[in-house]
Short mmCIF file of C-alpha atoms in Angstrom, two decimals:
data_model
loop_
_atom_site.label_atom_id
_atom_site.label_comp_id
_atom_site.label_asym_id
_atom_site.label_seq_id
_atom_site.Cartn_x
_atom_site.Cartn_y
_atom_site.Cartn_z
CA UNK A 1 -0.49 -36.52 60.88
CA UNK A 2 3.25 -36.69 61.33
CA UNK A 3 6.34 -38.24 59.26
CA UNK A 4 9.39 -39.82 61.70
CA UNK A 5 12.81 -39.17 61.14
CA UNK A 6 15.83 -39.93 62.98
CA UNK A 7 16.49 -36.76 63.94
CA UNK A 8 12.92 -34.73 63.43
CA UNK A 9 9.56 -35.16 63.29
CA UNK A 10 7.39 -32.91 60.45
CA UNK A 11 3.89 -32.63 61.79
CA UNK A 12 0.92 -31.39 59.37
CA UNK A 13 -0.70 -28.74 61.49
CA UNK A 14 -2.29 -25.20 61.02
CA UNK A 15 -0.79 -23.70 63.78
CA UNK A 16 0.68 -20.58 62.46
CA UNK A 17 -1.90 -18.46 62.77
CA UNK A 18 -3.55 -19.81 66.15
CA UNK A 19 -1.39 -17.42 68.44
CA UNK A 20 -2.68 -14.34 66.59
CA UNK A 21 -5.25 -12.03 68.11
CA UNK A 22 -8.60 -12.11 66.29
CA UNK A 23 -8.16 -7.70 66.23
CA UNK A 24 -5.00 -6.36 66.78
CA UNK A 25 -3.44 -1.99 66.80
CA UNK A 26 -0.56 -1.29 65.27
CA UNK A 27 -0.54 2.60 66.24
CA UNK A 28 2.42 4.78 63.56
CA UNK A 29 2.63 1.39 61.35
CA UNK A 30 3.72 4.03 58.71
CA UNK A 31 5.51 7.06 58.57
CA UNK A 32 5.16 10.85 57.52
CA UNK A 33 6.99 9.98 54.36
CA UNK A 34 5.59 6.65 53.45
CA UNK A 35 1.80 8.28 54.05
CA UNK A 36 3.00 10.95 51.81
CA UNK A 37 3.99 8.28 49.00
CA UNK A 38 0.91 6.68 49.42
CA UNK A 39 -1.19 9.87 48.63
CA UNK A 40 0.36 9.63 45.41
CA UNK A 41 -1.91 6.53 44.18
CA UNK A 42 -4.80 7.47 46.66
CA UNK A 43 -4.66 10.71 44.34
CA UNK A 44 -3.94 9.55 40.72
CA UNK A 45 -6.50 9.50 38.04
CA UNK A 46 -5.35 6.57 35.71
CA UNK A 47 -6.80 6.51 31.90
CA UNK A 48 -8.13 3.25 32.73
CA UNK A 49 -11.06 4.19 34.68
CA UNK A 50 -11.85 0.76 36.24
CA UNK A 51 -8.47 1.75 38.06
CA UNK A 52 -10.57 5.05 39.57
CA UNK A 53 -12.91 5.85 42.78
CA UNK A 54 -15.94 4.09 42.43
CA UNK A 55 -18.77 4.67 44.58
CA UNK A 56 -19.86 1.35 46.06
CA UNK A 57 -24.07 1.34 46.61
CA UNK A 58 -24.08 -1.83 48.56
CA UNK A 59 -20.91 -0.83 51.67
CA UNK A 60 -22.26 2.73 50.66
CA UNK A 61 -18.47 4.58 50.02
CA UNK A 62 -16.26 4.80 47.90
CA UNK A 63 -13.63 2.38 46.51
CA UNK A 64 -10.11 1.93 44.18
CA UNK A 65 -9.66 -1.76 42.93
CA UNK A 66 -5.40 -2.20 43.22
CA UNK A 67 -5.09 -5.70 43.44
CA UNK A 68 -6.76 -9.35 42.64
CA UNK A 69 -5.62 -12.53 43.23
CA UNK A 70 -6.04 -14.67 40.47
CA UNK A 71 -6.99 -17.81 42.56
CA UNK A 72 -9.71 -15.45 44.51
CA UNK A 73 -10.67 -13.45 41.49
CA UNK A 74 -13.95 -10.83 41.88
CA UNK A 75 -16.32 -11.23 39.51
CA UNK A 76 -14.05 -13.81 37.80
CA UNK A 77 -11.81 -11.04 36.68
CA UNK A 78 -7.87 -10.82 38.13
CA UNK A 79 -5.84 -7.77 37.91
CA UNK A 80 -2.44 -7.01 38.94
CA UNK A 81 -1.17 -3.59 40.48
CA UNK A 82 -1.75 -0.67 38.19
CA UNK A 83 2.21 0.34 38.46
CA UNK A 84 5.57 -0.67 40.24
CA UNK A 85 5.38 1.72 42.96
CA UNK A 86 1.94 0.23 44.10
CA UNK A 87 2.93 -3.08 44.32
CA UNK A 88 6.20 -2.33 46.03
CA UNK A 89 4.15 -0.03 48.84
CA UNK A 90 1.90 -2.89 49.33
CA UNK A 91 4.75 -5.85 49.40
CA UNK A 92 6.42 -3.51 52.06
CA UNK A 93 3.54 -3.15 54.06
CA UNK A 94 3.08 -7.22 53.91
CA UNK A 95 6.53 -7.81 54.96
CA UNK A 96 6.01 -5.54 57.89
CA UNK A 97 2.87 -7.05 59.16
CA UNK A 98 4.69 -10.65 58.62
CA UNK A 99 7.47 -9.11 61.13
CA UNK A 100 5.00 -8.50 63.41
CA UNK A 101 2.91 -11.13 63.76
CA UNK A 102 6.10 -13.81 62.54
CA UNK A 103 3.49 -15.39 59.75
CA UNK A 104 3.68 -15.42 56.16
CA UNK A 105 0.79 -14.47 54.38
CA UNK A 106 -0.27 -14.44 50.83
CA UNK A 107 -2.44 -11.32 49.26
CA UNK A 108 -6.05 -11.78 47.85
CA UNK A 109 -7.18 -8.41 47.12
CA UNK A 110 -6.19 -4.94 47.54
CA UNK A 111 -8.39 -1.87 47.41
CA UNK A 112 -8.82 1.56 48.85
CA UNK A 113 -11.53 2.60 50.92
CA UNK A 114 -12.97 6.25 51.45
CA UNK A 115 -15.71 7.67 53.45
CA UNK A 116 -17.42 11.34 53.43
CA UNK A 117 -19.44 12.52 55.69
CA UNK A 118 -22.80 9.81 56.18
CA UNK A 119 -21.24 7.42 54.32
CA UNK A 120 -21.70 4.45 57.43
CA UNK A 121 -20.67 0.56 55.87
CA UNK A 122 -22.70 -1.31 57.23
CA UNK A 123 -22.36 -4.55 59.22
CA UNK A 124 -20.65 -7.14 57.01
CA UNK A 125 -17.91 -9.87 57.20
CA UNK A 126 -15.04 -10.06 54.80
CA UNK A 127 -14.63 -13.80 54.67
CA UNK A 128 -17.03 -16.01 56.64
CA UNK A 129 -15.31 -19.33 54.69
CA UNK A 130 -12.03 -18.96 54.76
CA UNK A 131 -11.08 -19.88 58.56
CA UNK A 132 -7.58 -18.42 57.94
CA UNK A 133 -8.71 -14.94 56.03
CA UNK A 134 -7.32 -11.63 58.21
CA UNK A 135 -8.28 -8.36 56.88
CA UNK A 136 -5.31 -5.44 57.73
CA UNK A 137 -6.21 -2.20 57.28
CA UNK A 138 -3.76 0.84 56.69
CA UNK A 139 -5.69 4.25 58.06
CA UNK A 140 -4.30 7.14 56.03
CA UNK A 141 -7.23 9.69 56.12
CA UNK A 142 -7.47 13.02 57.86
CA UNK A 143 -8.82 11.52 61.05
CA UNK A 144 -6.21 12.37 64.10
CA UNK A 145 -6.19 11.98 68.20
CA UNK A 146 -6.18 15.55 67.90
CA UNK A 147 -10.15 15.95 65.49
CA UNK A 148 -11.59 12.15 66.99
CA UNK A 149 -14.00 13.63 69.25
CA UNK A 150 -15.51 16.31 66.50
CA UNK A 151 -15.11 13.99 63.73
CA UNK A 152 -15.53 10.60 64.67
CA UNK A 153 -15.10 7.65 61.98
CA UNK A 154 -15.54 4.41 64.26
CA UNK A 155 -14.39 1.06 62.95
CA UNK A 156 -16.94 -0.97 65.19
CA UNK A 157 -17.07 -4.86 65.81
CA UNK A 158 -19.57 -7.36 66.83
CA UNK A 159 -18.14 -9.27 69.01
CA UNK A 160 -18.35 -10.12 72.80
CA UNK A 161 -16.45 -6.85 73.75
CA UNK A 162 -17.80 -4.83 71.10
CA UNK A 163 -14.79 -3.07 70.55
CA UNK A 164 -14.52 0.26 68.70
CA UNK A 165 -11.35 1.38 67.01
CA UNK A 166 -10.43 4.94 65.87
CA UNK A 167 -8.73 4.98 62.77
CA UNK A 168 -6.46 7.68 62.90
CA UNK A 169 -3.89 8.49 60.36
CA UNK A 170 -1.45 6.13 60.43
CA UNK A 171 -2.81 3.23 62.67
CA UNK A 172 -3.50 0.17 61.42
CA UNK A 173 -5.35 -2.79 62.16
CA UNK A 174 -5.34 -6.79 61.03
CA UNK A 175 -8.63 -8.31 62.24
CA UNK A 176 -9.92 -11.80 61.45
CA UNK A 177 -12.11 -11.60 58.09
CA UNK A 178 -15.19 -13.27 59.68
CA UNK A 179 -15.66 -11.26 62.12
CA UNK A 180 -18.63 -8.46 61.89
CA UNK A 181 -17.65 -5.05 61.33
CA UNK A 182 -18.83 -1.67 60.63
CA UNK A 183 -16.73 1.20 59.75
CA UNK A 184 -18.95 4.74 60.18
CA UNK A 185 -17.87 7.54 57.68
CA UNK A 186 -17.19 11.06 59.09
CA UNK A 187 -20.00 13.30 61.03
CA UNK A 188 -18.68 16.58 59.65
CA UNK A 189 -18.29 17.23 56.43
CA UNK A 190 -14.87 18.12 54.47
CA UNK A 191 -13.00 15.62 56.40
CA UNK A 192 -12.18 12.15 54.57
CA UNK A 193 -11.65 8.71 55.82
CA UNK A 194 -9.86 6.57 53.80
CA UNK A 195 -7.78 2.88 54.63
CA UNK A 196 -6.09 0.84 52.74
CA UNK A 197 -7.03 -2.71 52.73
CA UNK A 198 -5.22 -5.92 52.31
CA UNK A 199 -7.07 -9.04 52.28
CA UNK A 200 -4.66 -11.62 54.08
CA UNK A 201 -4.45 -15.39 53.71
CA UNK A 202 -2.33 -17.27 56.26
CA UNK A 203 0.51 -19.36 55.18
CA UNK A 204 0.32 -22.71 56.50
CA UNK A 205 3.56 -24.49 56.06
CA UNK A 206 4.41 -27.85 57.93
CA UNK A 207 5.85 -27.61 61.08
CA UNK A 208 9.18 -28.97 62.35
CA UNK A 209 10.46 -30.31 65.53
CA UNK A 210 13.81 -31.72 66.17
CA UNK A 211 14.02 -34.66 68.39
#
């Protein structure tokens, strides 16, 4: 559907999102300093437990709820960022992925993830309704280039390559939220895997062309 103008034409189209990559590497997305501000709310104990770790049975690891969307609540519950310095990591870290990719998105949830040792997710999708849903994923564990091989920690995906992606310290990732994953926890012991997780909606705004 389009509207004439004189000068321009607005067309109606979804096409912001159509030149992304369905997975996509963003290797030092963060740096030294910014990982070491995040550890401060990976770390913190807040006297509202629902705000704490929580082992997950059903992805089988361990989670911290940051973040819901009241339009996509969970469980019918919302919840807005347990402090200022949360919400302004995660609005930075939006802003930089919008750089990147030159999209706007809008946030859904937020949540840590952490893995110990034999703690494997199993296959899942994030989103199969939601054709514009992207999952991004901030790695800020203790997995490095340097440990990969003795540790592993493989974010695995279902799809015609079957690509595998090592989520070292640092790295992220934005990924389409219908396609199947698995992220596999540590195979030593005493080494943690943890990402942070922002679950993406894609702007789409109406398109102008000048004629």
């Amino acid at each position: 559907m389009s509207l004439s103008c004189s000068s321009y034409t607005i067309l109606k189209e979804k096409v912001s999102h159509q030149s992304m990559k369905p997975i996509k590497i963003y290797d030092n997305f963060i740096s030294d300093e910014e990982l070491e501000e995040a550890y401060q709310f990976i770390n913190k104990e807040y006297t509202n437990t629902v705000l704490n770790w929580r082992f997950n049975s059903i992805d089988n690891c361990w989670k911290k709820l940051l973040y819901v969307a009241e339009k996509n609540m969970v469980n019918h519950i919302s919840m807005s960022f347990p402090c200022t310095s949360v919400r302004n990591f995660v609005l930075k870290m939006k802003n930089r992925i919008e750089k990147c990719t030159k999209n706007e998105f809008k946030i859904s949830r937020v949540y840590l993830n952490r893995q110990n040792c034999g703690e494997d997710v199993p296959m899942h999708i994030d989103d199969g309704v939601n054709p514009n849903a992207y999952t991004f994923l901030i790695y800020m564990g203790d997995i490095t280039p340097e440990n990969f091989d003795k540790v592993g920690g493989i974010l695995e995906f279902k799809n015609k390559e079957r690509t595998k992606i090592e989520p070292f310290t640092k790295r992220a990732v934005l990924f389409r939220s219908d396609i199947f994953h698995s992220p596999f926890g540590p195979l030593i012991p005493g080494v943690t895997r943890i990402s942070l997780a922002l679950k993406l909606i894609v702007n789409s705004p109406l398109v102008i062309r000048w004629t």
